[in-house]
Structures are given as C-alpha cells and as structure tokens.
Short mmCIF file of C-alpha atoms and ligand atoms in Angstrom, two decimals:
data_model
loop_
_atom_site.label_atom_id
_atom_site.label_comp_id
_atom_site.label_asym_id
_atom_site.label_seq_id
_atom_site.Cartn_x
_atom_site.Cartn_y
_atom_site.Cartn_z
CA MET A 1 215.08 12.07 11.63
CA TRP A 2 216.61 11.36 8.22
CA ARG A 3 215.20 7.79 8.37
CA ASN A 4 211.69 9.39 8.22
CA CYS A 5 212.77 11.17 5.08
CA VAL A 6 213.96 8.03 3.37
CA ARG A 7 210.94 6.02 4.62
CA LEU A 8 208.38 8.77 3.87
CA ALA A 9 209.71 9.20 0.37
CA ARG A 10 208.99 5.50 -0.23
CA GLY A 11 205.30 6.12 -0.82
CA LEU A 12 206.00 7.69 -4.18
CA GLY A 13 202.95 7.73 -6.42
CA ARG A 14 203.06 8.10 -10.15
CA SER A 15 200.66 10.33 -12.01
CA ALA A 16 200.11 9.47 -15.66
CA VAL A 17 202.77 10.82 -17.99
CA LEU A 18 201.37 12.96 -20.83
CA ARG A 19 201.18 10.87 -23.96
CA PRO A 20 201.83 12.69 -27.25
CA ASP A 21 199.60 12.26 -30.29
CA PRO A 22 201.85 12.32 -33.40
CA LYS A 23 202.45 9.00 -35.07
CA VAL A 24 206.02 9.82 -36.03
CA SER A 25 208.59 10.69 -33.41
CA ARG A 26 210.17 14.08 -33.08
CA CYS A 27 213.34 12.66 -34.54
CA GLY A 28 211.42 11.56 -37.65
CA VAL A 29 211.91 7.96 -36.61
CA VAL A 30 208.88 5.70 -36.93
CA ARG A 31 207.53 5.28 -33.41
CA GLY A 32 208.25 2.40 -31.22
CA LEU A 33 211.38 1.17 -33.02
CA SER A 34 213.24 -0.69 -30.33
CA PRO A 35 216.95 0.18 -30.27
CA ALA A 36 219.15 -2.10 -32.38
CA VAL A 37 221.12 -3.09 -29.31
CA PRO A 38 218.99 -2.70 -26.17
CA CYS A 39 221.24 -2.23 -23.13
CA SER A 40 220.64 -4.52 -20.15
CA PRO A 41 220.18 -2.84 -16.76
CA LEU A 42 223.40 -1.67 -15.10
CA TRP A 43 222.22 -2.02 -11.48
CA ASN A 44 225.11 -4.21 -10.44
CA SER A 45 227.85 -2.73 -12.54
CA VAL A 46 228.56 0.24 -10.31
CA THR A 47 232.09 -1.03 -9.66
CA TRP A 48 233.30 0.49 -12.92
CA LEU A 49 232.19 3.87 -11.59
CA SER A 50 234.58 3.65 -8.67
CA GLN A 51 237.52 2.54 -10.86
CA ALA A 52 240.40 4.99 -10.41
CA ARG A 53 240.18 7.92 -12.77
CA GLN A 54 242.31 11.00 -13.33
CA SER A 55 239.21 13.18 -13.04
CA LYS A 56 238.28 14.81 -9.74
CA ASP A 57 235.32 13.22 -7.92
CA TYR A 58 233.10 16.19 -7.00
CA ALA A 59 230.74 14.08 -4.86
CA LEU A 60 233.13 14.05 -1.90
CA PRO A 61 232.74 16.30 1.16
CA ASN A 62 234.33 19.75 0.96
CA SER A 63 234.53 22.75 3.28
CA SER A 64 231.32 24.25 1.87
CA TRP A 65 229.18 21.34 3.09
CA SER A 66 226.98 22.16 6.09
CA GLN A 67 226.85 19.91 9.15
CA GLY A 68 223.46 18.64 7.96
CA MET A 69 224.97 17.64 4.61
CA MET A 70 227.90 15.95 6.31
CA ASP A 71 225.64 14.04 8.76
CA LEU A 72 223.35 12.77 6.00
CA TYR A 73 226.33 11.82 3.82
CA SER A 74 227.91 9.88 6.72
CA ARG A 75 224.64 8.01 7.32
CA PHE A 76 224.38 6.95 3.67
CA LEU A 77 228.07 5.96 3.67
CA GLU A 78 227.30 3.79 6.68
CA MET A 79 224.51 2.09 4.70
CA CYS A 80 227.00 1.38 1.90
CA LYS A 81 228.96 -0.92 4.20
CA ASP A 82 226.63 -3.91 3.69
CA GLY A 83 226.30 -3.16 -0.03
CA THR A 84 222.65 -2.03 0.15
CA TRP A 85 223.63 1.43 -1.09
CA LYS A 86 226.46 2.45 -3.40
CA ARG A 87 228.00 5.91 -3.51
CA ILE A 88 228.02 7.30 -7.06
CA PRO A 89 231.07 9.40 -7.92
CA SER A 90 230.51 12.55 -9.93
CA TYR A 91 232.78 14.17 -12.51
CA SER A 92 232.87 17.50 -14.30
CA ASN A 93 232.48 15.84 -17.68
CA SER A 94 229.56 13.58 -18.69
CA ILE A 95 231.90 11.25 -20.60
CA ASP A 96 233.85 10.38 -17.42
CA HIS A 97 230.75 8.63 -16.06
CA ILE A 98 230.75 6.12 -18.94
CA PRO A 99 232.98 3.06 -18.65
CA GLU A 100 235.56 2.68 -21.42
CA SER A 101 233.83 -0.54 -22.52
CA LEU A 102 230.53 1.32 -23.15
CA LYS A 103 232.07 4.42 -24.74
CA LEU A 104 231.50 4.97 -28.47
CA THR A 105 234.53 5.77 -30.63
CA SER A 106 233.33 9.34 -30.98
CA GLU A 107 233.36 9.64 -27.19
CA LYS A 108 236.93 8.52 -26.64
CA GLU A 109 238.51 11.93 -26.89
CA ARG A 110 237.66 14.50 -24.24
CA LYS A 111 236.08 17.77 -25.35
CA GLU A 112 236.07 21.12 -23.52
CA THR A 113 232.57 20.61 -22.12
CA ARG A 114 231.29 20.51 -18.50
CA PHE A 115 228.52 18.41 -16.99
CA PHE A 116 225.97 21.16 -16.25
CA PRO A 117 225.56 20.61 -12.47
CA ARG A 118 229.38 20.58 -12.19
CA ASN A 119 230.06 23.74 -14.20
CA MET A 120 231.23 25.98 -11.34
CA ASN A 121 234.81 25.84 -10.07
CA THR A 122 234.23 27.48 -6.66
CA GLU A 123 233.04 25.04 -4.01
CA GLY A 124 229.66 25.72 -2.43
CA VAL A 125 228.32 28.38 -4.82
CA GLY A 126 226.32 26.07 -7.12
CA PHE A 127 225.21 22.46 -6.99
CA GLU A 128 226.75 20.69 -4.02
CA TYR A 129 225.44 17.13 -4.13
CA ALA A 130 226.20 13.45 -3.71
CA MET A 131 224.20 10.53 -5.10
CA PHE A 132 223.65 7.04 -3.70
CA LEU A 133 222.15 4.11 -5.60
CA ASN A 134 220.05 1.28 -4.11
CA PRO A 135 220.06 -1.38 -6.88
CA SER A 136 217.58 -3.76 -5.21
CA GLU A 137 214.99 -0.98 -4.74
CA LYS A 138 215.85 0.58 -8.13
CA ARG A 139 216.28 3.88 -6.32
CA MET A 140 218.71 6.78 -6.62
CA VAL A 141 218.85 9.43 -3.92
CA CYS A 142 220.71 12.71 -4.05
CA LEU A 143 221.78 14.81 -1.07
CA PHE A 144 221.55 18.37 -2.42
CA GLN A 145 222.75 21.65 -0.90
CA PRO A 146 221.91 24.55 -3.29
CA GLY A 147 224.51 27.34 -3.25
CA PRO A 148 223.97 31.13 -3.53
CA TYR A 149 224.51 31.20 -7.31
CA LEU A 150 221.36 29.10 -7.82
CA GLU A 151 219.03 31.84 -6.59
CA GLY A 152 215.54 32.31 -8.03
CA HIS A 153 213.28 34.16 -5.61
CA PRO A 154 215.58 36.01 -3.11
CA GLY A 155 217.01 33.47 -0.70
CA PHE A 156 215.50 30.43 -2.43
CA ALA A 157 216.65 27.98 -5.11
CA HIS A 158 215.60 28.75 -8.68
CA GLY A 159 212.97 26.29 -9.95
CA GLY A 160 215.30 25.45 -12.84
CA SER A 161 218.03 24.37 -10.42
CA THR A 162 215.55 22.08 -8.68
CA ALA A 163 214.54 20.70 -12.08
CA THR A 164 218.23 20.14 -12.89
CA ILE A 165 218.98 18.16 -9.74
CA ILE A 166 215.76 16.15 -10.19
CA ASP A 167 216.57 15.46 -13.88
CA SER A 168 220.12 14.38 -12.94
CA THR A 169 219.03 12.15 -10.05
CA ILE A 170 216.09 10.56 -11.84
CA GLY A 171 218.23 10.39 -15.02
CA GLY A 172 221.00 8.57 -13.17
CA CYS A 173 218.38 6.11 -11.90
CA ALA A 174 217.04 5.63 -15.46
CA ILE A 175 220.57 5.03 -16.79
CA PHE A 176 221.08 2.16 -14.38
CA ALA A 177 217.70 0.76 -15.45
CA ALA A 178 218.17 1.04 -19.21
CA GLY A 179 221.63 2.32 -20.15
CA ARG A 180 221.68 5.24 -22.55
CA VAL A 181 218.46 7.22 -22.09
CA MET A 182 217.08 10.67 -22.68
CA THR A 183 214.43 12.61 -20.81
CA ALA A 184 211.20 12.61 -22.82
CA ASN A 185 208.96 14.09 -20.14
CA LEU A 186 209.63 15.61 -16.73
CA SER A 187 206.65 16.92 -14.78
CA ILE A 188 207.36 18.74 -11.49
CA ASN A 189 204.98 20.05 -8.84
CA TYR A 190 206.69 22.65 -6.66
CA ARG A 191 205.18 22.41 -3.16
CA ASN A 192 207.54 24.48 -0.94
CA PRO A 193 210.52 26.67 -1.91
CA ILE A 194 214.01 25.35 -1.09
CA PRO A 195 216.07 27.82 0.98
CA LEU A 196 219.58 28.37 -0.41
CA GLY A 197 222.15 26.62 1.78
CA SER A 198 219.63 24.12 3.14
CA VAL A 199 219.99 20.38 2.53
CA VAL A 200 217.29 18.32 0.83
CA LEU A 201 216.98 14.68 -0.14
CA VAL A 202 216.00 13.97 -3.76
CA ASP A 203 214.57 10.44 -3.71
CA SER A 204 213.84 8.85 -7.10
CA LYS A 205 212.86 5.38 -8.18
CA VAL A 206 211.88 3.39 -11.23
CA ASP A 207 208.12 2.75 -11.29
CA GLN A 208 207.80 0.79 -14.53
CA VAL A 209 209.72 -0.19 -17.66
CA GLU A 210 207.70 -0.77 -20.85
CA GLY A 211 209.98 -1.63 -23.78
CA ARG A 212 212.11 1.47 -24.35
CA LYS A 213 210.09 3.57 -21.88
CA VAL A 214 211.28 4.00 -18.29
CA PHE A 215 208.73 5.63 -15.95
CA LEU A 216 210.10 7.10 -12.73
CA SER A 217 208.96 9.26 -9.84
CA CYS A 218 210.73 11.43 -7.33
CA GLN A 219 210.19 13.46 -4.18
CA VAL A 220 212.34 16.25 -2.79
CA ARG A 221 212.05 16.52 0.99
CA SER A 222 213.77 18.30 3.86
CA ILE A 223 216.22 15.99 5.61
CA ASP A 224 213.80 15.43 8.51
CA GLY A 225 211.23 14.32 5.92
CA GLN A 226 208.67 16.77 7.27
CA ARG A 227 208.62 19.25 4.39
CA LEU A 228 207.82 18.20 0.82
CA HIS A 229 209.54 20.68 -1.50
CA ALA A 230 208.73 19.08 -4.86
CA GLU A 231 207.48 15.92 -6.47
CA ALA A 232 207.98 14.77 -10.03
CA THR A 233 207.21 12.08 -12.55
CA ALA A 234 209.37 11.40 -15.57
CA LEU A 235 209.58 9.35 -18.71
CA PHE A 236 212.99 8.43 -20.11
CA ILE A 237 213.43 6.72 -23.47
CA GLN A 238 216.16 4.16 -24.06
CA LEU A 239 218.48 4.99 -26.94
CA ASP A 240 220.35 2.70 -29.30
CA SER A 241 223.51 2.03 -27.30
CA THR A 242 225.60 1.49 -30.43
CA LYS A 243 225.02 4.93 -31.95
CA SER A 244 225.90 8.40 -30.73
CA LEU A 245 223.10 10.87 -30.22
CA GLN A 246 224.19 12.75 -33.34
CA GLN A 247 223.95 9.54 -35.40
CA GLN A 248 220.51 8.79 -33.95
CA MET A 249 219.29 12.31 -34.62
CA SER A 250 220.43 12.09 -38.25
CA SER A 251 218.89 8.64 -38.82
C1 PKZ B 1 226.45 6.25 -17.60
C2 PKZ B 1 226.30 5.99 -16.09
C3 PKZ B 1 226.09 7.25 -15.34
C4 PKZ B 1 226.07 7.00 -13.87
C5 PKZ B 1 226.19 8.33 -13.08
C6 PKZ B 1 224.82 8.91 -12.75
C7 PKZ B 1 224.93 10.36 -12.29
C8 PKZ B 1 224.87 11.29 -13.47
C9 PKZ B 1 223.55 11.11 -14.20
C10 PKZ B 1 223.37 12.15 -15.25
C11 PKZ B 1 222.01 11.99 -15.89
C12 PKZ B 1 221.76 13.16 -16.79
C13 PKZ B 1 220.35 13.05 -17.34
C14 PKZ B 1 220.10 14.21 -18.24
C15 PKZ B 1 218.97 13.83 -19.17
C16 PKZ B 1 218.68 14.95 -20.09
O1 PKZ B 1 218.68 16.09 -19.69
S1 PKZ B 1 218.36 14.51 -21.71
C17 PKZ B 1 218.11 16.09 -22.43
C18 PKZ B 1 216.63 16.46 -22.53
N1 PKZ B 1 215.93 15.54 -23.40
C19 PKZ B 1 215.98 15.64 -24.75
O2 PKZ B 1 216.63 16.53 -25.31
C20 PKZ B 1 215.24 14.60 -25.52
C21 PKZ B 1 214.70 15.15 -26.84
N2 PKZ B 1 213.78 14.14 -27.40
C22 PKZ B 1 214.28 13.11 -28.12
O3 PKZ B 1 215.46 13.00 -28.39
C23 PKZ B 1 213.28 12.08 -28.60
O4 PKZ B 1 211.98 12.60 -28.55
C24 PKZ B 1 213.33 10.81 -27.73
C25 PKZ B 1 213.01 11.15 -26.26
C26 PKZ B 1 214.74 10.17 -27.84
C27 PKZ B 1 212.30 9.83 -28.24
O5 PKZ B 1 212.43 9.76 -29.64
P1 PKZ B 1 212.49 8.33 -30.39
O6 PKZ B 1 213.68 7.58 -29.96
O7 PKZ B 1 212.30 8.60 -31.83
O8 PKZ B 1 211.26 7.54 -29.79
P2 PKZ B 1 209.71 7.77 -30.15
O9 PKZ B 1 209.34 6.70 -31.14
O10 PKZ B 1 209.40 9.19 -30.48
O11 PKZ B 1 209.01 7.47 -28.73
C28 PKZ B 1 209.12 6.16 -28.19
C29 PKZ B 1 207.91 5.99 -27.31
O12 PKZ B 1 207.94 6.96 -26.25
C30 PKZ B 1 206.77 7.77 -26.30
N3 PKZ B 1 207.13 9.15 -26.00
C31 PKZ B 1 208.15 9.85 -26.54
N4 PKZ B 1 208.18 11.09 -26.02
C32 PKZ B 1 207.14 11.16 -25.13
C33 PKZ B 1 206.65 12.18 -24.26
N5 PKZ B 1 207.23 13.37 -24.19
N6 PKZ B 1 205.58 11.90 -23.48
C34 PKZ B 1 205.00 10.68 -23.53
N7 PKZ B 1 205.40 9.67 -24.33
C35 PKZ B 1 206.47 9.92 -25.12
C36 PKZ B 1 206.24 7.65 -27.73
O13 PKZ B 1 204.85 7.87 -27.71
C37 PKZ B 1 206.59 6.22 -28.05
O14 PKZ B 1 205.65 5.39 -27.41
P3 PKZ B 1 205.00 4.13 -28.27
O15 PKZ B 1 204.35 4.78 -29.48
O16 PKZ B 1 206.18 3.26 -28.66
O17 PKZ B 1 204.05 3.49 -27.31
#
C-alpha cells in the first residue's frame, strides 16, 4: 500500500518556475553573484544531525500518532537499516539543526525563537511529522499528520499548513543539496483537501541545480498513494554560507 505511494510519487514532473524580470535582485544585489563560499552538498553528512543534543527530538513517535502514522514510520525506519534512507531529527529551534562547524558566530547563542512547525507544546494539535532523506535519490519525504489546530475549512487542513510542511520538506531537501538556501518561489496546486488527523506522505526531490538555483518538485499523497492532495514546484537560492542572512540583506 505505502510502497505505491512512494513509487507513484516518483513520477514527479516539474512545471517551469516563474522567472522574474528585474535586472537587480530584491536584495539590491546585482543578479547572479555566486556566493563567496558556495557550500558543497550535504547529502552524506547526516551523521552530524544524529549527534547527541540537549534539545528534544520532536520527530519521534508520541501518543498522538495514529496507527497509520506509526506503521509508515516503522516502514521507513526499516528502510534506514541498509542506509538507503536516513531519519532526520527535528528540533524546536532552527539553529539546533545546524552543526556547530557550520554555525556562524552570530548563531552560537540560542535565542527565544521556535521553528514554526514546532511552535506548539501540546502533542498532536499541530504539525506531527517525521522526515526521511534518501541521499542517492536526492529525495526528502515527510510523514505528516495535521492536528486540529491546523484547521482551514472545517475538518480539513488549512492550505497554509500544507504550504508550511511542503516548504519545510522541500527546503530540507534543498539544504542537503546546496547548504544555506532560501525559498525564492513555491508554487502549489491543491488537488484534494487533507482531512485533519489523516496521514499523508510529502515526497520531494531535487530536479535540477543551476549555479545557485535549486529546482525541486513535490507531491503530497495519501499513504496508499491513491489520492493526490497537492503538488508543488519550488526554486531555492543558495546563500553565501559565510554570512548571516542579516549581513546578506544589508550588503
Ligand atoms: C541545516 C540542515 C537542516 C537539516 C534538517 C532539515 C529539516 C528542517 C528543514 C527546514 C527548512 C526550512 C525552509 C524554510 C525556507 C523558507 O521559508 S525561506 C523564507 C521565505 N523566503 C524568503 O524570505 C526569501 C526572500 N528572498 C530573498 O531573500 C532573495 O530574493 C533571494 C531568494 C535570496 C535571492 O536574492 P539574491 O541572493 O540577491 O539572488 P538574485 O540575484 O536575486 O537571484 C539569483 C537568481 O535566481 C533567480 N530568482 C530569484 N528569485 C526568483 C523567483 N522568485 N523566481 C524565479 N527566479 C528567481 C534570479 O532571476 C537569478 O537568476 P539569474 O539572473 O542568475 O539567472
């Protein structure tokens, strides 16, 4: 059942990403400047993610997970045994995802911020999810169970919550492809609403890398693969890995 979902999601197409006209970037930087220190892909450096940390790993099963979520999680864990897939831990603070060696000085001290999809303390009410990376296929999947506080239309997940989990999954994939990145374009077609409490598989992959541009696509399907809930294309832009975002914005 779930194998259909993973296999079906393979045929991801990529519609053209909108290309903007202006000659100068939105940050006032002359277009096309490659970052001073381009970051090499991180596909095989997942080990640092599993290094012991004080922070709680939110991507582990808890009592709010449905049987469907648990079954799918167990199947992906099984596929981690031969190294094909790697479970990606998830923390409440963005900074905790960055290895000490890649952190900028300004990122060494923790601030009172929360990683958006991890901003609720009660289990099961918001984004319950776990991500798995397939380095050889340049794919990141996310098992997602939307909680009752993500409601849009009564009983269904808000389109913004679907956009959030897509942006996070596809963004995680882009990070492993190009290090520090930002979303430049995210285009989503909503095909079927996602019932709250159901479990869906967000399946994203890198389609192409052109200099600083990482093009990706993604499908969100029911766990039996039969129902397509959403499909997306995205463009992420690689940032200069030696400067903080604030420094880059002010340059
Ligand atoms: C660390 C390990 C974690 C592991 C664990 C993983 C699990 C956890 C993952 C969490 C993952 C969270 C992922 C959240 C990701 C956000 O949510 S990011 C927030 C939303 N995005 C933003 O706020 C971005 C705002 N925009 C910007 O900052 C700037 O426009 C950008 C995107 C940095 C680009 O500016 P720039 O660096 O000056 O580059 P610029 O010269 O303008 O453009 C470069 C090229 O891209 C093209 N381009 C730029 N924008 C566009 C566009 N919109 N459309 C088409 N083309 C474009 C330009 O045309 C140009 O092309 P060329 O002329 O060179 O051919």
